[in-house]
């Protein structure tokens, strides 16, 4: 069975995550996007990162985040969050996560997160095992951009 390369889920912007303007707080975007990615990889790839940490002592830690806020997400708005693995190495992953309005006609935010594979027991960077590398090879979906800034320019709607 072919695994999907772009994963998608829904969320609703909640009151406690909003600023006084009823916009999703800038820090909350990352929480919504990372939580969606965690749920997506568990659902679509059967990859439970918390179970891996508990049973094997391995996980991923965030190395860097780059986020662009393009349009506000509003209180009680239903949003779609999609994500894909855009780069990987023997011990690092780079994931692009996008937040859209309910019908994917308006891009609200884009996040690039780099995750470092980490051995929790030995407290050091750790190489992915063969099973993980095979999964990454099967679901890898690169983008046609070398930098985050270039990617944002590709994704922004062009004005006529």
Short mmCIF file of N, CA and C in Angstrom, two decimals:
data_model
loop_
_atom_site.label_atom_id
_atom_site.label_comp_id
_atom_site.label_asym_id
_atom_site.label_seq_id
_atom_site.Cartn_x
_atom_site.Cartn_y
_atom_site.Cartn_z
N UNK A 1 0.83 -1.18 0.00
CA UNK A 1 0.00 0.00 0.00
C UNK A 1 0.89 1.26 0.00
N UNK A 2 0.57 2.18 -0.86
CA UNK A 2 1.31 3.44 -0.98
C UNK A 2 0.91 4.38 0.15
N UNK A 3 1.88 4.86 0.89
CA UNK A 3 1.61 5.81 1.97
C UNK A 3 1.47 7.22 1.40
N UNK A 4 0.55 8.02 1.96
CA UNK A 4 0.42 9.40 1.49
C UNK A 4 1.66 10.21 1.86
N UNK A 5 2.02 11.13 0.99
CA UNK A 5 3.18 11.98 1.24
C UNK A 5 2.80 13.31 1.89
N UNK A 6 1.60 13.77 1.59
CA UNK A 6 1.09 14.98 2.23
C UNK A 6 -0.05 14.55 3.14
N UNK A 7 0.10 14.86 4.42
CA UNK A 7 -0.88 14.46 5.42
C UNK A 7 -1.74 15.66 5.79
N UNK A 8 -2.99 15.40 6.12
CA UNK A 8 -3.92 16.50 6.35
C UNK A 8 -4.85 16.19 7.51
N UNK A 9 -5.17 17.22 8.28
CA UNK A 9 -6.14 17.09 9.36
C UNK A 9 -6.80 18.44 9.60
N UNK A 10 -7.84 18.43 10.44
CA UNK A 10 -8.62 19.63 10.73
C UNK A 10 -8.41 20.05 12.17
N UNK A 11 -8.60 21.34 12.41
CA UNK A 11 -8.55 21.87 13.77
C UNK A 11 -9.50 23.06 13.84
N UNK A 12 -9.83 23.46 15.05
CA UNK A 12 -10.66 24.64 15.27
C UNK A 12 -9.90 25.57 16.19
N UNK A 13 -9.84 26.84 15.84
CA UNK A 13 -9.13 27.84 16.64
C UNK A 13 -9.95 28.10 17.90
N UNK A 14 -9.33 27.90 19.04
CA UNK A 14 -10.01 27.98 20.33
C UNK A 14 -9.74 29.31 21.03
N UNK A 15 -10.70 29.71 21.87
CA UNK A 15 -10.66 30.99 22.57
C UNK A 15 -9.37 31.18 23.36
N UNK A 16 -8.96 30.15 24.13
CA UNK A 16 -7.78 30.29 25.00
C UNK A 16 -6.48 30.48 24.22
N UNK A 17 -6.51 30.23 22.92
CA UNK A 17 -5.31 30.36 22.08
C UNK A 17 -5.28 31.68 21.32
N UNK A 18 -6.24 32.55 21.56
CA UNK A 18 -6.35 33.79 20.79
C UNK A 18 -5.87 35.01 21.58
N UNK A 19 -5.50 36.03 20.82
CA UNK A 19 -5.10 37.30 21.41
C UNK A 19 -6.34 38.19 21.57
N UNK A 20 -6.19 39.42 22.07
CA UNK A 20 -7.36 40.29 22.26
C UNK A 20 -8.09 40.68 20.96
N UNK A 21 -7.45 40.44 19.81
CA UNK A 21 -8.08 40.75 18.53
C UNK A 21 -8.84 39.55 17.95
N UNK A 22 -8.94 38.48 18.74
CA UNK A 22 -9.56 37.22 18.30
C UNK A 22 -8.80 36.55 17.16
N UNK A 23 -7.50 36.80 17.11
CA UNK A 23 -6.60 36.12 16.18
C UNK A 23 -5.86 35.04 16.96
N UNK A 24 -5.54 33.95 16.29
CA UNK A 24 -4.71 32.93 16.91
C UNK A 24 -3.39 33.58 17.31
N UNK A 25 -2.99 33.42 18.55
CA UNK A 25 -1.74 33.98 19.05
C UNK A 25 -0.56 33.42 18.25
N UNK A 26 0.43 34.25 17.98
CA UNK A 26 1.54 33.82 17.12
C UNK A 26 2.25 32.58 17.64
N UNK A 27 2.42 32.43 18.94
CA UNK A 27 3.07 31.25 19.50
C UNK A 27 2.17 30.01 19.38
N UNK A 28 0.86 30.21 19.40
CA UNK A 28 -0.08 29.08 19.33
C UNK A 28 -0.07 28.42 17.95
N UNK A 29 0.27 29.16 16.90
CA UNK A 29 0.35 28.54 15.57
C UNK A 29 1.27 27.32 15.60
N UNK A 30 2.43 27.48 16.22
CA UNK A 30 3.39 26.37 16.27
C UNK A 30 2.79 25.18 17.00
N UNK A 31 2.11 25.44 18.13
CA UNK A 31 1.47 24.33 18.86
C UNK A 31 0.45 23.61 17.99
N UNK A 32 -0.42 24.36 17.32
CA UNK A 32 -1.43 23.74 16.47
C UNK A 32 -0.77 22.91 15.37
N UNK A 33 0.27 23.45 14.78
CA UNK A 33 0.90 22.78 13.63
C UNK A 33 1.69 21.55 14.06
N UNK A 34 2.45 21.65 15.14
CA UNK A 34 3.22 20.49 15.61
C UNK A 34 2.29 19.41 16.15
N UNK A 35 1.25 19.79 16.88
CA UNK A 35 0.30 18.80 17.37
C UNK A 35 -0.38 18.07 16.21
N UNK A 36 -0.73 18.81 15.17
CA UNK A 36 -1.35 18.18 14.00
C UNK A 36 -0.39 17.18 13.36
N UNK A 37 0.88 17.57 13.22
CA UNK A 37 1.87 16.67 12.61
C UNK A 37 2.01 15.39 13.45
N UNK A 38 2.09 15.53 14.76
CA UNK A 38 2.20 14.35 15.62
C UNK A 38 1.01 13.41 15.42
N UNK A 39 -0.20 13.97 15.38
CA UNK A 39 -1.40 13.15 15.17
C UNK A 39 -1.39 12.52 13.78
N UNK A 40 -0.96 13.28 12.78
CA UNK A 40 -0.95 12.78 11.41
C UNK A 40 -0.01 11.60 11.23
N UNK A 41 1.22 11.70 11.75
CA UNK A 41 2.16 10.59 11.54
C UNK A 41 1.75 9.35 12.32
N UNK A 42 1.07 9.54 13.43
CA UNK A 42 0.54 8.39 14.16
C UNK A 42 -0.58 7.74 13.35
N UNK A 43 -1.50 8.54 12.84
CA UNK A 43 -2.66 8.02 12.10
C UNK A 43 -2.26 7.41 10.76
N UNK A 44 -1.45 8.11 9.98
CA UNK A 44 -1.17 7.67 8.60
C UNK A 44 0.03 6.75 8.49
N UNK A 45 1.02 6.89 9.40
CA UNK A 45 2.24 6.08 9.30
C UNK A 45 2.39 5.11 10.48
N UNK A 46 1.44 5.14 11.40
CA UNK A 46 1.52 4.30 12.59
C UNK A 46 2.85 4.54 13.33
N UNK A 47 3.24 5.79 13.40
CA UNK A 47 4.49 6.19 14.05
C UNK A 47 4.14 7.03 15.28
N UNK A 48 4.12 6.38 16.43
CA UNK A 48 3.80 7.03 17.69
C UNK A 48 5.12 7.43 18.35
N UNK A 49 5.45 8.72 18.26
CA UNK A 49 6.76 9.17 18.76
C UNK A 49 6.87 9.04 20.27
N UNK A 50 5.76 9.09 20.98
CA UNK A 50 5.81 8.97 22.43
C UNK A 50 6.03 7.52 22.84
N UNK A 51 5.49 6.60 22.10
CA UNK A 51 5.73 5.18 22.35
C UNK A 51 7.20 4.84 22.06
N UNK A 52 7.75 5.40 20.97
CA UNK A 52 9.17 5.20 20.67
C UNK A 52 10.06 5.71 21.81
N UNK A 53 9.71 6.86 22.33
CA UNK A 53 10.51 7.43 23.43
C UNK A 53 10.44 6.52 24.66
N UNK A 54 9.25 6.03 24.93
CA UNK A 54 9.05 5.21 26.13
C UNK A 54 9.67 3.82 25.99
N UNK A 55 9.54 3.20 24.82
CA UNK A 55 9.99 1.81 24.66
C UNK A 55 11.43 1.69 24.17
N UNK A 56 11.89 2.67 23.35
CA UNK A 56 13.23 2.56 22.78
C UNK A 56 14.18 3.67 23.22
N UNK A 57 13.64 4.67 23.89
CA UNK A 57 14.50 5.77 24.36
C UNK A 57 14.97 6.69 23.25
N UNK A 58 14.22 6.71 22.13
CA UNK A 58 14.60 7.61 21.03
C UNK A 58 13.42 8.51 20.69
N UNK A 59 13.75 9.69 20.20
CA UNK A 59 12.73 10.62 19.78
C UNK A 59 13.38 11.69 18.91
N UNK A 60 12.67 12.78 18.70
CA UNK A 60 13.20 13.91 17.95
C UNK A 60 13.05 15.15 18.80
N UNK A 61 14.04 16.01 18.73
CA UNK A 61 13.95 17.32 19.38
C UNK A 61 13.98 18.38 18.29
N UNK A 62 13.32 19.48 18.55
CA UNK A 62 13.28 20.56 17.57
C UNK A 62 14.64 21.24 17.54
N UNK A 63 15.21 21.33 16.35
CA UNK A 63 16.46 22.05 16.15
C UNK A 63 16.21 23.51 15.80
N UNK A 64 15.31 23.73 14.85
CA UNK A 64 14.95 25.08 14.44
C UNK A 64 13.51 25.12 13.97
N UNK A 65 12.91 26.29 14.08
CA UNK A 65 11.60 26.58 13.50
C UNK A 65 11.71 27.87 12.71
N UNK A 66 11.09 27.88 11.55
CA UNK A 66 10.93 29.11 10.78
C UNK A 66 9.46 29.18 10.42
N UNK A 67 8.81 30.29 10.75
CA UNK A 67 7.38 30.41 10.49
C UNK A 67 7.08 31.74 9.81
N UNK A 68 6.15 31.68 8.88
CA UNK A 68 5.65 32.89 8.23
C UNK A 68 4.15 32.96 8.49
N UNK A 69 3.71 34.10 9.01
CA UNK A 69 2.30 34.35 9.26
C UNK A 69 1.76 35.14 8.08
N UNK A 70 0.88 34.54 7.32
CA UNK A 70 0.43 35.17 6.09
C UNK A 70 -0.95 35.81 6.22
N UNK A 71 -1.87 35.13 6.91
CA UNK A 71 -3.22 35.65 7.15
C UNK A 71 -3.63 35.21 8.56
N UNK A 72 -4.41 36.00 9.26
CA UNK A 72 -4.78 35.59 10.62
C UNK A 72 -5.76 34.40 10.61
N UNK A 73 -5.59 33.53 11.59
CA UNK A 73 -6.57 32.49 11.87
C UNK A 73 -7.44 33.05 12.99
N UNK A 74 -8.74 32.98 12.83
CA UNK A 74 -9.66 33.67 13.72
C UNK A 74 -10.35 32.73 14.71
N UNK A 75 -10.81 33.31 15.80
CA UNK A 75 -11.51 32.57 16.85
C UNK A 75 -12.62 31.70 16.26
N UNK A 76 -12.63 30.42 16.62
CA UNK A 76 -13.61 29.41 16.23
C UNK A 76 -13.57 29.06 14.74
N UNK A 77 -12.57 29.55 14.03
CA UNK A 77 -12.44 29.20 12.62
C UNK A 77 -11.96 27.76 12.48
N UNK A 78 -12.53 27.05 11.54
CA UNK A 78 -12.08 25.70 11.21
C UNK A 78 -10.95 25.83 10.19
N UNK A 79 -9.83 25.20 10.50
CA UNK A 79 -8.66 25.27 9.62
C UNK A 79 -8.23 23.86 9.22
N UNK A 80 -7.52 23.80 8.12
CA UNK A 80 -6.90 22.56 7.66
C UNK A 80 -5.40 22.71 7.82
N UNK A 81 -4.78 21.70 8.37
CA UNK A 81 -3.33 21.71 8.54
C UNK A 81 -2.79 20.53 7.75
N UNK A 82 -1.90 20.82 6.80
CA UNK A 82 -1.26 19.73 6.06
C UNK A 82 0.24 19.80 6.26
N UNK A 83 0.89 18.66 6.06
CA UNK A 83 2.32 18.59 6.34
C UNK A 83 2.99 17.56 5.45
N UNK A 84 4.29 17.73 5.29
CA UNK A 84 5.07 16.78 4.50
C UNK A 84 6.53 16.84 4.91
N UNK A 85 7.19 15.71 4.74
CA UNK A 85 8.62 15.61 4.98
C UNK A 85 9.33 16.14 3.74
N UNK A 86 10.06 17.25 3.87
CA UNK A 86 10.69 17.84 2.68
C UNK A 86 12.17 17.51 2.55
N UNK A 87 12.82 17.16 3.66
CA UNK A 87 14.23 16.73 3.63
C UNK A 87 14.48 15.79 4.79
N UNK A 88 15.46 14.91 4.60
CA UNK A 88 15.88 14.07 5.72
C UNK A 88 17.30 13.61 5.51
N UNK A 89 17.96 13.32 6.62
CA UNK A 89 19.29 12.74 6.62
C UNK A 89 19.27 11.56 7.58
N UNK A 90 20.44 10.99 7.86
CA UNK A 90 20.50 9.86 8.76
C UNK A 90 20.10 10.22 10.19
N UNK A 91 20.08 11.53 10.53
CA UNK A 91 19.69 11.89 11.90
C UNK A 91 18.93 13.21 12.01
N UNK A 92 18.36 13.64 10.91
CA UNK A 92 17.61 14.89 10.95
C UNK A 92 16.44 14.83 9.96
N UNK A 93 15.36 15.55 10.31
CA UNK A 93 14.18 15.67 9.44
C UNK A 93 13.85 17.14 9.29
N UNK A 94 13.35 17.51 8.12
CA UNK A 94 12.81 18.85 7.92
C UNK A 94 11.40 18.67 7.38
N UNK A 95 10.44 19.26 8.09
CA UNK A 95 9.03 19.10 7.76
C UNK A 95 8.45 20.47 7.45
N UNK A 96 7.63 20.53 6.39
CA UNK A 96 6.87 21.74 6.11
C UNK A 96 5.44 21.49 6.54
N UNK A 97 4.90 22.45 7.31
CA UNK A 97 3.52 22.36 7.79
C UNK A 97 2.82 23.66 7.38
N UNK A 98 1.65 23.51 6.80
CA UNK A 98 0.89 24.67 6.31
C UNK A 98 -0.48 24.69 6.99
N UNK A 99 -0.94 25.88 7.35
CA UNK A 99 -2.29 26.06 7.89
C UNK A 99 -3.11 26.83 6.86
N UNK A 100 -4.29 26.29 6.54
CA UNK A 100 -5.19 26.85 5.53
C UNK A 100 -6.55 27.17 6.15
N UNK A 101 -7.34 27.96 5.43
CA UNK A 101 -8.73 28.12 5.81
C UNK A 101 -9.48 26.81 5.49
N UNK A 102 -10.77 26.76 5.77
CA UNK A 102 -11.53 25.51 5.70
C UNK A 102 -11.58 24.87 4.31
N UNK A 103 -11.44 25.66 3.25
CA UNK A 103 -11.50 25.07 1.89
C UNK A 103 -10.18 25.19 1.13
N UNK A 104 -9.13 25.50 1.88
CA UNK A 104 -7.77 25.59 1.33
C UNK A 104 -7.62 26.62 0.21
N UNK A 105 -8.37 27.71 0.32
CA UNK A 105 -8.23 28.79 -0.66
C UNK A 105 -7.37 29.93 -0.11
N UNK A 106 -7.10 29.91 1.20
CA UNK A 106 -6.30 30.96 1.82
C UNK A 106 -5.27 30.32 2.74
N UNK A 107 -4.00 30.55 2.42
CA UNK A 107 -2.91 30.04 3.25
C UNK A 107 -2.67 31.01 4.40
N UNK A 108 -2.71 30.49 5.61
CA UNK A 108 -2.60 31.33 6.79
C UNK A 108 -1.18 31.38 7.35
N UNK A 109 -0.50 30.23 7.33
CA UNK A 109 0.85 30.19 7.90
C UNK A 109 1.62 29.01 7.32
N UNK A 110 2.94 29.16 7.29
CA UNK A 110 3.83 28.10 6.84
C UNK A 110 4.93 27.96 7.87
N UNK A 111 5.23 26.70 8.22
CA UNK A 111 6.26 26.41 9.22
C UNK A 111 7.23 25.40 8.64
N UNK A 112 8.51 25.67 8.76
CA UNK A 112 9.55 24.67 8.52
C UNK A 112 10.14 24.33 9.87
N UNK A 113 10.05 23.07 10.25
CA UNK A 113 10.66 22.59 11.49
C UNK A 113 11.72 21.57 11.17
N UNK A 114 12.90 21.76 11.75
CA UNK A 114 13.98 20.78 11.64
C UNK A 114 14.04 20.03 12.95
N UNK A 115 13.97 18.71 12.86
CA UNK A 115 13.99 17.84 14.03
C UNK A 115 15.26 17.00 14.02
N UNK A 116 15.90 16.93 15.16
CA UNK A 116 17.11 16.12 15.31
C UNK A 116 16.72 14.84 16.03
N UNK A 117 17.11 13.70 15.44
CA UNK A 117 16.86 12.41 16.07
C UNK A 117 17.78 12.29 17.27
N UNK A 118 17.23 11.84 18.40
CA UNK A 118 17.95 11.96 19.66
C UNK A 118 17.75 10.71 20.50
N UNK A 119 18.84 10.22 21.09
CA UNK A 119 18.78 9.11 22.02
C UNK A 119 18.63 9.71 23.41
N UNK A 120 17.46 9.50 24.01
CA UNK A 120 17.16 10.10 25.32
C UNK A 120 17.99 9.47 26.44
N UNK A 121 18.32 8.21 26.28
CA UNK A 121 19.08 7.51 27.32
C UNK A 121 20.54 7.95 27.34
N UNK A 122 21.11 8.14 26.14
CA UNK A 122 22.51 8.55 26.05
C UNK A 122 22.69 10.06 25.90
N UNK A 123 21.57 10.77 25.74
CA UNK A 123 21.60 12.23 25.62
C UNK A 123 22.49 12.71 24.49
N UNK A 124 22.28 12.11 23.30
CA UNK A 124 23.05 12.56 22.14
C UNK A 124 22.29 12.29 20.85
N UNK A 125 22.73 12.99 19.80
CA UNK A 125 22.17 12.79 18.47
C UNK A 125 22.29 11.32 18.11
N UNK A 126 21.30 10.81 17.39
CA UNK A 126 21.23 9.38 17.10
C UNK A 126 20.78 9.17 15.67
N UNK A 127 21.38 8.21 14.99
CA UNK A 127 20.99 7.91 13.61
C UNK A 127 19.67 7.13 13.56
N UNK A 128 18.89 7.42 12.53
CA UNK A 128 17.65 6.68 12.31
C UNK A 128 17.97 5.24 11.96
N UNK A 129 17.14 4.32 12.42
CA UNK A 129 17.34 2.92 12.04
C UNK A 129 16.83 2.69 10.61
N UNK A 130 17.08 1.51 10.09
CA UNK A 130 16.74 1.19 8.70
C UNK A 130 15.24 1.31 8.43
N UNK A 131 14.43 0.90 9.40
CA UNK A 131 12.97 0.96 9.23
C UNK A 131 12.52 2.41 9.06
N UNK A 132 13.05 3.32 9.87
CA UNK A 132 12.70 4.72 9.75
C UNK A 132 13.21 5.31 8.43
N UNK A 133 14.42 4.97 8.06
CA UNK A 133 14.98 5.49 6.80
C UNK A 133 14.13 5.03 5.61
N UNK A 134 13.64 3.80 5.64
CA UNK A 134 12.76 3.30 4.57
C UNK A 134 11.44 4.07 4.55
N UNK A 135 10.89 4.33 5.73
CA UNK A 135 9.66 5.13 5.80
C UNK A 135 9.90 6.51 5.20
N UNK A 136 10.98 7.15 5.60
CA UNK A 136 11.27 8.50 5.11
C UNK A 136 11.46 8.51 3.59
N UNK A 137 12.13 7.50 3.08
CA UNK A 137 12.33 7.40 1.63
C UNK A 137 10.99 7.29 0.91
N UNK A 138 10.05 6.55 1.49
CA UNK A 138 8.74 6.34 0.87
C UNK A 138 7.83 7.55 0.94
N UNK A 139 7.99 8.39 1.94
CA UNK A 139 7.06 9.51 2.12
C UNK A 139 7.69 10.88 1.86
N UNK A 140 8.95 10.91 1.54
CA UNK A 140 9.67 12.15 1.26
C UNK A 140 9.01 12.88 0.10
N UNK A 141 8.69 14.15 0.29
CA UNK A 141 8.07 14.97 -0.75
C UNK A 141 8.76 16.33 -0.76
N UNK A 142 9.88 16.44 -1.49
CA UNK A 142 10.63 17.70 -1.47
C UNK A 142 9.85 18.84 -2.11
N UNK A 143 10.26 20.04 -1.80
CA UNK A 143 9.66 21.23 -2.41
C UNK A 143 10.71 21.88 -3.30
N UNK A 144 10.24 22.69 -4.23
CA UNK A 144 11.13 23.32 -5.20
C UNK A 144 11.65 24.65 -4.66
N UNK A 145 12.26 24.60 -3.49
CA UNK A 145 12.85 25.80 -2.89
C UNK A 145 14.02 25.37 -2.03
N UNK A 146 15.08 26.16 -2.06
CA UNK A 146 16.26 25.86 -1.24
C UNK A 146 16.25 26.56 0.10
N UNK A 147 15.48 27.65 0.19
CA UNK A 147 15.42 28.40 1.44
C UNK A 147 13.97 28.64 1.82
N UNK A 148 13.77 28.93 3.09
CA UNK A 148 12.42 29.22 3.59
C UNK A 148 11.85 30.46 2.90
N UNK A 149 12.66 31.47 2.74
CA UNK A 149 12.19 32.72 2.12
C UNK A 149 11.75 32.47 0.68
N UNK A 150 12.52 31.67 -0.04
CA UNK A 150 12.16 31.32 -1.42
C UNK A 150 10.83 30.56 -1.44
N UNK A 151 10.64 29.68 -0.49
CA UNK A 151 9.39 28.90 -0.42
C UNK A 151 8.19 29.80 -0.14
N UNK A 152 8.35 30.75 0.74
CA UNK A 152 7.25 31.67 1.04
C UNK A 152 6.86 32.45 -0.21
N UNK A 153 7.84 32.90 -0.95
CA UNK A 153 7.54 33.61 -2.20
C UNK A 153 6.79 32.71 -3.18
N UNK A 154 7.13 31.43 -3.23
CA UNK A 154 6.42 30.49 -4.10
C UNK A 154 4.97 30.32 -3.68
N UNK A 155 4.72 30.33 -2.38
CA UNK A 155 3.39 30.02 -1.86
C UNK A 155 2.46 31.25 -1.79
N UNK A 156 3.03 32.43 -1.71
CA UNK A 156 2.20 33.64 -1.63
C UNK A 156 1.47 33.84 -2.94
N UNK A 157 0.19 34.21 -2.87
CA UNK A 157 -0.54 34.50 -4.11
C UNK A 157 0.07 35.70 -4.82
N UNK A 158 0.19 35.59 -6.11
CA UNK A 158 0.77 36.67 -6.91
C UNK A 158 -0.29 37.73 -7.20
N UNK A 159 0.07 39.00 -6.99
CA UNK A 159 -0.85 40.10 -7.27
C UNK A 159 -0.77 40.46 -8.75
N UNK A 160 -1.93 40.71 -9.33
CA UNK A 160 -2.00 41.03 -10.76
C UNK A 160 -2.02 42.52 -10.94
#
